[in-house]
């Protein structure tokens, strides 16, 4: 205990790790290459974040993230609530108290974590890019920042998916494309307009065939919408155009209460993000002792499932426990084991979605693909009237409060019995067809 610790990277994973380690008596300093953010929550959304470009895309904060925050960093949870972040339950027949999502922008969650660092007097070096980790023999001895080497016993690599520290001392054990390109835009509701209802906690998801759309309700009247397409789909590339994006959204009655004239205005461009991959790493046997990768530097999963923040905080909790026990590396190993089933589940879901979208875009029959798909939890959330067990299990799974898969024989059998109901539901609440989306995009 009491090793000098550098946390490199002040995303959700790094900030949570710094707080947890400091609160158990560790000397911690944080290095973040991006400039310092605004101190007022109302300005938090305007923070420039070149080091974490995903901040310009919607984030959902799932039940597990909130549950872990309440149990391990309760002051941060309280601060969020006191500063305008709402909590929205994900209804299901037997909803548990943890089935609640936080309606926050990612920038606001980081704002609250950063404030907690100040309360704890944890040194925070903004605009400080760590160039390398310095070693002595087989152990970490410090970090190089500009021309200085600062001595540390432990270095937490929380530099995210593009960490340039991780490739030297971790090995990639799995790397699979997500099969989705995002186009996202943020909006603000007009003064005095209350957020219209969302369907699944803070989110309304519309699973199209060949594309997908989701609306996220955030704090302070802000909300965001993303439209996902296949990476190879050149036709939907035009979603980047703001007018085309708006025309497509006009097809969805679900979003009308949010987007009708006078209710909201866009506050960002349409921002694309491509090249997303699911990557699982493992600590290399040759890594120096004291090097501790965490968060997206260790495991990245498709953002469609909104799990990154919960996985980052969960890793921070496990790592802090291992550091307190005097065996930091066991924390990384435990994290690898905890992460793997969540990673494998995302791969399975991505494969199913991508196969379905590819067939829909090519206008090929979908029945055989549909029959082979793992249970789709979003569809099952709506099936509470017919199978409450399935609806409850889906709500727990979506919030990461249950086992990291719904692909079990029991659930497959239950879903099999429900297929006629699910088909009727789809017909009663249809998403626009791929052809309709293409037509709206072209403006013809
Ligand atoms: C499009 C998209 C949407 C997403 N949506 C969701 C969602 O809905 N819900 C969810 O929970 N998760 C979501 N995620 C994932 C989520 O953003 C991350 O998983 C989560 O924030 C944990 O990331 P992290 O802290 O490990 O890394 P990051 O958030 O990437 O932070 C890494 C930090 O390290 C800094 N840094 C990098 N290198 C250095 C260096 N050498 N020196 C100093 N600082 C450095 C960067 O500037 C950055 O601040 C999404 C991701 C993407 C790409």
mmCIF file of C-alpha atoms and ligand atoms in Angstrom, residues 7-15 31-34 47 49-62 65 106 110 124-125 128-132 157-165 182 184 216 226 273 276 294-313 315, ligand 1:
data_model
loop_
_atom_site.group_PDB
_atom_site.id
_atom_site.type_symbol
_atom_site.label_atom_id
_atom_site.label_comp_id
_atom_site.label_asym_id
_atom_site.label_seq_id
_atom_site.Cartn_x
_atom_site.Cartn_y
_atom_site.Cartn_z
ATOM 1 C CA UNK A 7 -3.570 7.254 -13.566
ATOM 2 C CA UNK A 8 -3.074 8.080 -17.229
ATOM 3 C CA UNK A 9 -6.314 9.100 -18.963
ATOM 4 C CA UNK A 10 -9.262 10.863 -17.363
ATOM 5 C CA UNK A 11 -12.175 9.164 -19.085
ATOM 6 C CA UNK A 12 -14.796 7.395 -16.988
ATOM 7 C CA UNK A 13 -12.505 4.433 -16.206
ATOM 8 C CA UNK A 14 -9.498 6.566 -15.206
ATOM 9 C CA UNK A 15 -11.456 9.020 -13.065
ATOM 10 C CA UNK A 31 -2.653 12.833 -16.278
ATOM 11 C CA UNK A 32 -5.032 13.825 -19.070
ATOM 12 C CA UNK A 33 -3.936 15.075 -22.442
ATOM 13 C CA UNK A 34 -7.136 17.046 -23.114
ATOM 14 C CA UNK A 47 -16.080 20.717 -23.440
ATOM 15 C CA UNK A 49 -12.553 16.344 -26.048
ATOM 16 C CA UNK A 50 -10.225 15.407 -28.925
ATOM 17 C CA UNK A 51 -8.794 12.585 -26.753
ATOM 18 C CA UNK A 52 -12.231 10.967 -26.357
ATOM 19 C CA UNK A 53 -14.061 11.675 -29.646
ATOM 20 C CA UNK A 54 -16.911 9.369 -28.625
ATOM 21 C CA UNK A 55 -18.022 12.158 -26.278
ATOM 22 C CA UNK A 56 -19.728 13.617 -29.372
ATOM 23 C CA UNK A 57 -21.918 10.512 -29.534
ATOM 24 C CA UNK A 58 -24.809 9.471 -27.271
ATOM 25 C CA UNK A 59 -24.045 7.587 -24.068
ATOM 26 C CA UNK A 60 -26.552 5.656 -21.982
ATOM 27 C CA UNK A 61 -25.700 4.983 -18.320
ATOM 28 C CA UNK A 62 -27.096 1.577 -17.485
ATOM 29 C CA UNK A 65 -23.227 1.773 -13.765
ATOM 30 C CA UNK A 106 -21.120 11.595 -20.834
ATOM 31 C CA UNK A 110 -17.070 13.202 -16.296
ATOM 32 C CA UNK A 124 -4.936 16.521 -11.889
ATOM 33 C CA UNK A 125 -2.561 17.420 -14.725
ATOM 34 C CA UNK A 128 -0.455 16.523 -20.006
ATOM 35 C CA UNK A 129 0.157 13.748 -22.506
ATOM 36 C CA UNK A 130 2.122 10.793 -21.138
ATOM 37 C CA UNK A 131 4.588 9.792 -23.845
ATOM 38 C CA UNK A 132 5.874 6.600 -22.298
ATOM 39 C CA UNK A 157 -3.283 2.831 -18.302
ATOM 40 C CA UNK A 158 -6.768 4.293 -18.717
ATOM 41 C CA UNK A 159 -5.969 5.788 -22.143
ATOM 42 C CA UNK A 160 -8.956 4.212 -23.867
ATOM 43 C CA UNK A 161 -9.324 2.167 -27.042
ATOM 44 C CA UNK A 162 -6.518 4.038 -28.797
ATOM 45 C CA UNK A 163 -4.059 3.767 -25.892
ATOM 46 C CA UNK A 164 -0.561 4.008 -27.262
ATOM 47 C CA UNK A 165 0.797 2.505 -24.051
ATOM 48 C CA UNK A 182 -22.671 5.795 -36.180
ATOM 49 C CA UNK A 184 -25.069 11.178 -34.149
ATOM 50 C CA UNK A 216 -31.251 9.211 -25.737
ATOM 51 C CA UNK A 226 -27.919 8.201 -33.569
ATOM 52 C CA UNK A 273 -17.917 7.494 -36.330
ATOM 53 C CA UNK A 276 -15.483 0.574 -34.467
ATOM 54 C CA UNK A 294 -8.065 -0.707 -17.434
ATOM 55 C CA UNK A 295 -11.267 0.354 -19.200
ATOM 56 C CA UNK A 296 -11.236 0.479 -22.988
ATOM 57 C CA UNK A 297 -7.460 -0.016 -22.937
ATOM 58 C CA UNK A 298 -8.215 -3.599 -21.836
ATOM 59 C CA UNK A 299 -11.553 -4.298 -23.515
ATOM 60 C CA UNK A 300 -13.729 -2.386 -25.979
ATOM 61 C CA UNK A 301 -17.254 -3.530 -26.786
ATOM 62 C CA UNK A 302 -19.711 -2.310 -29.409
ATOM 63 C CA UNK A 303 -21.291 0.923 -28.117
ATOM 64 C CA UNK A 304 -24.707 -0.294 -29.312
ATOM 65 C CA UNK A 305 -25.071 -2.002 -25.943
ATOM 66 C CA UNK A 306 -23.896 1.005 -23.887
ATOM 67 C CA UNK A 307 -21.746 -1.095 -21.589
ATOM 68 C CA UNK A 308 -18.410 0.777 -21.627
ATOM 69 C CA UNK A 309 -18.942 2.995 -18.578
ATOM 70 C CA UNK A 310 -20.332 0.153 -16.430
ATOM 71 C CA UNK A 311 -17.445 -2.090 -17.493
ATOM 72 C CA UNK A 312 -14.965 0.723 -16.761
ATOM 73 C CA UNK A 313 -16.298 1.350 -13.251
ATOM 74 C CA UNK A 315 -12.937 -2.829 -13.515
HETATM 75 C C1 LIG B 1 -19.648 5.965 -30.433
HETATM 76 C C2 LIG B 1 -19.528 5.478 -28.999
HETATM 77 C C3 LIG B 1 -20.642 5.492 -28.183
HETATM 78 C C4 LIG B 1 -20.542 4.999 -26.882
HETATM 79 N N1 LIG B 1 -21.684 4.925 -26.122
HETATM 80 C C5 LIG B 1 -21.609 4.424 -24.885
HETATM 81 C C6 LIG B 1 -22.772 4.337 -24.076
HETATM 82 O O1 LIG B 1 -23.885 4.620 -24.529
HETATM 83 N N2 LIG B 1 -22.639 3.916 -22.793
HETATM 84 C C7 LIG B 1 -21.428 3.526 -22.288
HETATM 85 O O2 LIG B 1 -21.362 3.138 -21.118
HETATM 86 N N3 LIG B 1 -20.324 3.548 -23.030
HETATM 87 C C8 LIG B 1 -20.378 3.999 -24.310
HETATM 88 N N4 LIG B 1 -19.244 4.060 -25.059
HETATM 89 C C9 LIG B 1 -17.980 3.585 -24.476
HETATM 90 C C10 LIG B 1 -17.414 4.581 -23.487
HETATM 91 O O3 LIG B 1 -17.156 5.811 -24.120
HETATM 92 C C11 LIG B 1 -16.128 4.024 -22.841
HETATM 93 O O4 LIG B 1 -16.152 2.650 -22.826
HETATM 94 C C12 LIG B 1 -16.020 4.436 -21.407
HETATM 95 O O5 LIG B 1 -16.070 5.828 -21.317
HETATM 96 C C13 LIG B 1 -14.705 3.987 -20.762
HETATM 97 O O6 LIG B 1 -13.671 4.478 -21.521
HETATM 98 P P1 LIG B 1 -12.237 4.767 -20.910
HETATM 99 O O7 LIG B 1 -12.335 5.675 -19.751
HETATM 100 O O8 LIG B 1 -11.516 3.493 -20.764
HETATM 101 O O9 LIG B 1 -11.540 5.533 -22.154
HETATM 102 P P2 LIG B 1 -11.876 6.928 -22.805
HETATM 103 O O10 LIG B 1 -13.187 7.401 -22.418
HETATM 104 O O11 LIG B 1 -11.566 6.791 -24.246
HETATM 105 O O12 LIG B 1 -10.818 7.901 -22.116
HETATM 106 C C14 LIG B 1 -9.441 7.799 -22.362
HETATM 107 C C15 LIG B 1 -8.791 9.096 -21.902
HETATM 108 O O13 LIG B 1 -7.388 8.956 -21.949
HETATM 109 C C16 LIG B 1 -6.814 10.160 -22.465
HETATM 110 N N5 LIG B 1 -5.487 9.816 -22.979
HETATM 111 C C17 LIG B 1 -5.212 8.969 -24.012
HETATM 112 N N6 LIG B 1 -3.881 8.846 -24.169
HETATM 113 C C18 LIG B 1 -3.298 9.625 -23.218
HETATM 114 C C19 LIG B 1 -1.946 9.895 -22.864
HETATM 115 N N7 LIG B 1 -0.929 9.309 -23.523
HETATM 116 N N8 LIG B 1 -1.692 10.754 -21.845
HETATM 117 C C20 LIG B 1 -2.731 11.339 -21.166
HETATM 118 N N9 LIG B 1 -4.032 11.101 -21.450
HETATM 119 C C21 LIG B 1 -4.315 10.250 -22.463
HETATM 120 C C22 LIG B 1 -7.813 10.618 -23.502
HETATM 121 O O14 LIG B 1 -7.689 11.988 -23.798
HETATM 122 C C23 LIG B 1 -9.142 10.284 -22.804
HETATM 123 O O15 LIG B 1 -9.586 11.327 -21.999
HETATM 124 C C24 LIG B 1 -19.309 4.532 -26.376
HETATM 125 C C25 LIG B 1 -18.182 4.531 -27.206
HETATM 126 C C26 LIG B 1 -18.294 4.979 -28.503
HETATM 127 C C27 LIG B 1 -17.062 4.921 -29.380
#
